[in-house]
Amino acid sequence: MIDLAALRSFEERLEPWRAGRAGSDVRVLGYGEISTVFALGTDAGVAFKRMPLFSTQEQASEYARSYRWYTGHLREAGLELPEDETAVVSVAGRPVALYIAQRRMPAERFCHTLIHQLEAPACRRLFERIAERLSCVWAFNSRRRPGVELAIDGQISNWVYLEDGRLLFVDTSTPMFRLDGVEQLDPELFLASAPGFLRWLLRLAFLDEVMSRYYEPRRVYMDLAANLCKEGRQDLVEEALSVVNRFLPSGQRLGAHEVRTYYSSDKVIWSAFLATRRLDRWVKTRVFRRRYEFVLPGRITR
Ligand SMILES: Nc1ncnc2c1ncn2[C@@H]1O[C@H](COP(=O)(O)OP(=O)(O)OP(=O)(O)O)[C@@H](O)[C@H]1O
Ligand SMILES: [Mg+2]
């Protein structure tokens, strides 16, 4: 699936601080906090997730091994993932990048797009399918804990519902899992994409919370429901809650008000974070005339 020479030449030419903006010929399919999803002209059938996080090739290969372990176990738990492959690309004087190549899925079949097209009952069925898939992960965790425990980010934009009825999960680039209760992902990798002047604050205030939220069914379902607000479908929150609440113990059921409050505070945090990243990019590229390795989204309507 990966043409290494083409990928290497892409990485060599890439100017991440300009990618996706007017005048750049690089096509961005999606923006993550730490990964950016690119389309390369050489292979239209593949989505390339770039993670420019590593100081050595060995570190990147280690991450790739964790990635394979994680995706293998997600599949074992009962998720369907697109076919994938990894490659480490190292260009002198820059961070080592890991690319995760994934079979490219049609943009119109992503669930955050589908919820704008389907009628309410079909959206409900979609939420049911997603919630069921997530529950496979919780079931796997309760069978295998404390030896193995998988984290998952259940957001609506991480699921693809194909016309043939298959539901695929794409957001696999952050392999978070615990072995014997110990988190295996180095949290400092999360911080690599944050401005240096913010890292101490993030370490202090957010890191533990972010690292644990994806293991907790209630938080993951909360994220899924709150995500509907971000996608402009607040009207579907109640519908989604009536679905996910069936998967939660009675004492843990989610309410619409709580979801909206959670969404509002999340929005403030992420918008502020993005603003500081833009500032950091400006200082690095304009003031110091250096490279900035991450691709930031343009204005996001929330
Ligand atoms: N295989 C794929 N085919 C086509 N588009 C994709 C594919 N994978 C991701 N995308 C697009 O990129 C977006 C973000 O991808 P993904 O969920 O993998 O990363 P993320 O959530 O941004 O990652 P991060 O964990 O770094 O925050 C998706 O919502 C989708 O629009
Ligand atoms: Mg995602």
Coordinates of C-alpha atoms and ligand atoms in Angstrom, one line a residue:
M1 CA 0.0 0.0 0.0
I2 CA 2.9 2.4 0.7
D3 CA 5.2 3.7 -2.0
L4 CA 8.2 4.5 0.2
A5 CA 10.1 6.7 -2.3
A6 CA 7.0 8.8 -3.0
L7 CA 6.3 9.1 0.7
R8 CA 9.8 10.2 1.4
S9 CA 9.7 12.8 -1.3
F10 CA 6.4 14.1 0.1
E11 CA 7.9 14.4 3.6
E12 CA 11.0 16.2 2.2
R13 CA 8.9 18.8 0.4
L14 CA 6.2 19.2 3.1
E15 CA 5.8 22.6 4.7
P16 CA 3.3 21.7 7.4
W17 CA 2.7 25.3 8.5
R18 CA 1.3 26.0 5.0
A19 CA -0.4 22.7 4.2
G20 CA -4.1 22.9 3.5
R21 CA -4.0 26.7 3.2
A22 CA -4.6 28.7 0.0
G23 CA -1.7 28.3 -2.4
S24 CA -0.6 24.9 -1.0
D25 CA -0.9 21.9 -3.3
V26 CA -1.1 19.4 -0.4
R27 CA -4.4 17.9 0.2
V28 CA -5.5 17.5 3.9
L29 CA -8.3 15.0 4.6
G30 CA -8.5 15.6 8.3
Y31 CA -6.9 17.4 11.2
G32 CA -6.0 15.8 14.4
E33 CA -4.4 17.1 17.6
I34 CA -1.2 15.1 16.9
S35 CA -1.8 13.6 13.5
T36 CA -2.7 15.1 10.2
V37 CA -4.4 13.0 7.5
F38 CA -3.1 13.6 4.0
A39 CA -4.0 12.4 0.5
L40 CA -0.9 11.9 -1.7
G41 CA -1.3 12.4 -5.4
T42 CA 0.5 9.0 -6.0
D43 CA -2.1 6.9 -4.3
A44 CA -5.7 8.0 -4.3
G45 CA -6.9 4.9 -2.4
V46 CA -4.9 5.6 0.8
A47 CA -5.1 8.1 3.7
F48 CA -1.8 8.9 5.2
K49 CA -1.7 9.9 8.9
R50 CA 1.5 11.8 9.7
M51 CA 2.9 11.9 13.2
P52 CA 6.1 14.0 13.4
L53 CA 6.7 13.2 17.0
F54 CA 9.9 11.3 17.4
S55 CA 13.6 12.0 18.0
T56 CA 14.9 8.7 16.8
Q57 CA 13.9 6.0 14.2
E58 CA 13.9 3.5 17.1
Q59 CA 11.3 5.5 19.0
A60 CA 9.1 5.7 15.9
S61 CA 9.4 2.0 15.2
E62 CA 8.5 1.3 18.8
Y63 CA 5.3 3.4 18.4
A64 CA 4.5 1.5 15.2
R65 CA 4.8 -1.8 17.2
S66 CA 2.4 -0.4 19.8
Y67 CA 0.1 0.7 17.0
R68 CA 0.1 -2.9 15.6
W69 CA -0.5 -4.4 19.0
Y70 CA -3.4 -2.0 19.7
T71 CA -5.1 -2.4 16.3
G72 CA -4.7 -6.2 16.5
H73 CA -6.5 -6.1 19.9
L74 CA -9.2 -3.7 18.7
R75 CA -10.0 -6.2 15.9
E76 CA -9.9 -9.0 18.5
A77 CA -12.4 -7.1 20.6
G78 CA -14.8 -7.0 17.6
L79 CA -14.1 -3.7 15.7
E80 CA -13.6 -3.6 12.0
L81 CA -10.7 -1.3 10.9
P82 CA -9.6 -0.3 7.5
E83 CA -6.6 -2.2 6.1
D84 CA -3.4 -0.4 7.2
E85 CA 0.4 -0.3 7.1
T86 CA 3.1 1.9 8.7
A87 CA 6.3 3.5 7.5
V88 CA 9.0 5.5 9.3
V89 CA 10.4 8.5 7.4
S90 CA 13.4 10.3 8.6
V91 CA 14.7 13.5 7.0
A92 CA 17.9 15.0 8.5
G93 CA 17.4 18.0 10.8
R94 CA 13.7 17.2 11.4
P95 CA 11.7 15.1 13.8
V96 CA 11.3 11.5 12.6
A97 CA 7.8 11.0 11.2
L98 CA 5.7 7.9 11.4
Y99 CA 3.1 7.5 8.7
I100 CA 0.1 5.3 9.2
A101 CA -1.4 4.5 5.8
Q102 CA -5.0 3.4 5.9
R103 CA -7.3 2.4 3.1
R104 CA -9.1 5.6 2.2
M105 CA -12.8 5.7 3.1
P106 CA -15.3 7.8 1.1
A107 CA -15.8 11.2 2.7
E108 CA -19.5 11.1 2.3
R109 CA -19.7 7.8 4.4
F110 CA -18.1 9.3 7.5
C111 CA -20.7 9.4 10.3
H112 CA -20.3 13.1 11.0
T113 CA -21.3 13.7 7.4
L114 CA -24.1 11.1 7.3
I115 CA -25.9 12.6 10.3
H116 CA -26.6 15.6 8.2
Q117 CA -28.2 13.5 5.5
L118 CA -30.1 10.7 7.3
E119 CA -33.5 11.1 8.8
A120 CA -33.8 10.9 12.6
P121 CA -34.7 7.1 12.8
A122 CA -31.7 6.2 10.6
C123 CA -29.4 8.4 12.8
R124 CA -30.7 6.5 15.8
R125 CA -29.8 3.2 14.2
L126 CA -26.4 4.6 13.5
F127 CA -25.9 5.5 17.1
E128 CA -27.1 2.0 18.1
R129 CA -24.5 0.4 15.9
I130 CA -21.7 2.7 17.2
A131 CA -22.7 2.2 20.9
E132 CA -22.8 -1.6 20.3
R133 CA -19.4 -1.6 18.8
L134 CA -18.1 0.4 21.7
S135 CA -19.7 -2.0 24.1
C136 CA -17.6 -4.8 22.5
V137 CA -14.5 -2.9 23.7
W138 CA -15.9 -2.7 27.2
A139 CA -16.8 -6.4 27.2
F140 CA -13.2 -7.2 26.0
N141 CA -11.8 -5.0 28.8
S142 CA -13.9 -6.7 31.5
R143 CA -12.8 -10.1 30.2
R144 CA -9.1 -9.2 30.0
R145 CA -8.6 -6.6 32.8
P146 CA -6.2 -6.1 34.6
G147 CA -3.9 -7.8 32.1
V148 CA -5.1 -5.9 29.1
E149 CA -7.3 -2.8 28.8
L150 CA -8.0 -0.9 25.6
A151 CA -8.9 2.8 25.3
I152 CA -11.0 4.1 22.5
D153 CA -12.2 7.5 21.2
G154 CA -15.7 7.0 20.1
Q155 CA -16.4 10.4 18.5
I156 CA -18.8 10.4 15.6
S157 CA -16.1 11.5 13.1
N158 CA -14.2 8.3 13.8
W159 CA -16.8 6.0 12.3
V160 CA -17.5 5.1 8.7
Y161 CA -20.7 3.4 7.7
L162 CA -20.3 1.9 4.3
E163 CA -23.1 1.3 1.8
D164 CA -22.8 -2.4 2.3
G165 CA -23.7 -2.1 5.9
R166 CA -20.2 -2.4 7.4
L167 CA -19.2 0.0 10.2
L168 CA -15.5 0.8 10.4
F169 CA -13.5 2.6 13.1
V170 CA -10.7 4.8 11.7
D171 CA -9.2 6.7 14.7
T172 CA -6.4 4.2 15.5
S173 CA -3.4 6.5 15.5
T174 CA -3.1 6.9 19.3
P175 CA -2.5 3.4 20.6
M176 CA -3.6 3.8 24.2
F177 CA -3.8 0.7 26.3
R178 CA -2.9 -0.5 29.7
L179 CA -1.0 -3.7 30.6
D180 CA -1.5 -4.8 34.2
G181 CA -3.0 -1.4 34.9
V182 CA -0.1 0.6 33.5
E183 CA -0.6 3.0 30.6
Q184 CA 1.7 2.1 27.7
L185 CA 1.5 5.3 25.7
D186 CA 4.1 7.9 26.7
P187 CA 2.1 11.0 27.7
E188 CA 4.9 13.2 26.6
L189 CA 4.1 12.3 23.0
F190 CA 0.7 14.0 23.4
L191 CA 2.5 17.1 24.6
A192 CA 4.8 17.2 21.6
S193 CA 2.2 19.0 19.6
A194 CA 1.6 21.6 22.3
P195 CA 3.5 24.9 22.5
G196 CA 6.5 24.6 24.9
F197 CA 5.3 27.3 27.2
L198 CA 2.0 25.4 27.8
R199 CA 3.4 22.0 28.5
W200 CA 3.8 22.4 32.2
L201 CA 0.3 23.6 32.6
L202 CA -1.1 20.7 30.4
R203 CA 0.9 18.2 32.4
L204 CA -0.4 19.6 35.6
A205 CA -4.0 20.2 34.7
F206 CA -5.2 18.0 31.9
L207 CA -2.9 15.1 31.2
D208 CA -4.2 12.5 33.7
E209 CA -7.8 13.3 32.7
V210 CA -7.2 13.1 29.0
M211 CA -5.2 9.8 29.4
S212 CA -8.0 8.2 31.4
R213 CA -11.2 9.4 29.8
Y214 CA -11.0 6.9 26.9
Y215 CA -11.1 4.0 29.2
E216 CA -14.4 5.0 30.8
P217 CA -17.6 4.0 29.0
R218 CA -19.5 7.0 30.5
R219 CA -16.9 9.5 29.3
V220 CA -16.7 8.0 25.9
Y221 CA -20.4 8.0 25.4
M222 CA -20.5 11.6 26.8
D223 CA -17.9 12.6 24.2
L224 CA -20.0 10.9 21.4
A225 CA -23.1 12.7 22.4
A226 CA -21.3 16.1 23.0
N227 CA -19.7 15.7 19.6
L228 CA -23.2 16.1 18.0
C229 CA -23.2 19.7 19.2
K230 CA -19.9 20.3 17.6
E231 CA -21.3 18.9 14.3
G232 CA -24.2 21.2 14.5
R233 CA -26.8 18.6 15.4
Q234 CA -27.8 19.5 19.0
D235 CA -31.2 18.3 18.1
L236 CA -29.9 14.7 18.0
V237 CA -28.5 14.8 21.5
E238 CA -31.6 13.4 23.2
E239 CA -31.9 10.7 20.6
A240 CA -28.3 9.7 21.1
L241 CA -28.6 9.7 24.9
S242 CA -31.7 7.5 24.8
V243 CA -29.5 5.0 22.9
V244 CA -26.2 5.2 24.9
N245 CA -28.0 5.2 28.2
R246 CA -29.1 1.7 27.6
F247 CA -25.4 0.7 27.6
L248 CA -24.7 2.4 31.0
P249 CA -25.6 1.2 34.5
S250 CA -28.7 3.0 35.8
G251 CA -26.6 5.1 38.3
Q252 CA -24.5 6.5 35.5
R253 CA -27.0 7.6 32.9
L254 CA -26.3 10.8 31.0
G255 CA -28.5 13.8 30.9
A256 CA -28.8 16.4 28.0
H257 CA -28.0 19.3 30.3
E258 CA -24.8 17.6 31.5
V259 CA -23.8 16.9 27.9
R260 CA -24.3 20.5 26.9
T261 CA -22.3 21.8 29.8
Y262 CA -19.5 19.3 29.1
Y263 CA -19.5 20.4 25.4
S264 CA -19.3 24.1 26.3
S265 CA -16.3 23.7 28.6
D266 CA -14.6 21.4 26.1
K267 CA -15.2 24.0 23.4
V268 CA -13.5 26.7 25.4
I269 CA -10.5 24.5 26.2
W270 CA -9.9 23.3 22.6
S271 CA -10.4 26.8 21.1
A272 CA -8.0 28.3 23.6
F273 CA -5.5 25.4 22.9
L274 CA -5.8 26.0 19.2
A275 CA -5.2 29.7 19.6
T276 CA -2.0 29.1 21.5
R277 CA -0.9 26.6 18.9
R278 CA -1.4 29.3 16.2
L279 CA 0.5 31.8 18.2
D280 CA 3.4 29.2 18.6
R281 CA 3.4 28.6 14.9
W282 CA 3.5 32.3 14.2
V283 CA 6.4 32.9 16.5
K284 CA 8.4 29.9 15.2
T285 CA 7.8 30.5 11.5
R286 CA 7.7 34.3 11.3
V287 CA 9.9 35.5 14.2
F288 CA 12.5 32.7 14.3
R289 CA 12.1 31.6 10.6
R290 CA 12.0 28.0 11.7
R291 CA 9.9 25.1 10.7
Y292 CA 6.6 24.3 12.5
E293 CA 5.8 20.6 12.2
F294 CA 2.1 20.5 12.8
V295 CA -0.8 21.3 10.5
L296 CA -3.5 23.4 12.2
P297 CA -7.1 23.6 11.0
G298 CA -8.5 26.9 9.7
R299 CA -11.4 28.4 11.5
I300 CA -13.6 25.6 13.0
T301 CA -17.3 26.3 13.3
R302 CA -18.6 24.7 16.5
Ligands
LIG1 N1 -9.0 6.2 6.2 C1 -9.5 7.4 6.0 N2 -10.0 7.7 4.8 C2 -10.5 9.0 4.5 N3 -10.5 10.0 5.4 C3 -10.0 9.7 6.6 C4 -9.4 8.4 7.0 N4 -9.0 8.4 8.3 C5 -9.3 9.7 8.7 N5 -9.9 10.5 7.7 C6 -10.3 11.9 7.9 O1 -9.6 12.5 8.9 C7 -10.3 12.8 10.1 C8 -9.5 12.6 11.3 O2 -9.0 11.3 11.3 P1 -8.7 10.5 12.6 O3 -10.0 10.3 13.4 O4 -8.0 9.2 12.3 O5 -7.7 11.4 13.4 P2 -7.9 12.4 14.6 O6 -9.1 12.2 15.4 O7 -7.8 13.7 14.0 O8 -6.6 12.0 15.3 P3 -5.9 12.5 16.7 O9 -6.0 11.2 17.5 O10 -4.5 12.8 16.2 O11 -6.6 13.7 17.2 C9 -11.5 11.9 10.0 O12 -12.6 12.3 10.7 C10 -11.8 11.8 8.5 O13 -12.4 13.0 8.0
MG2 MG -10.9 11.3 15.1

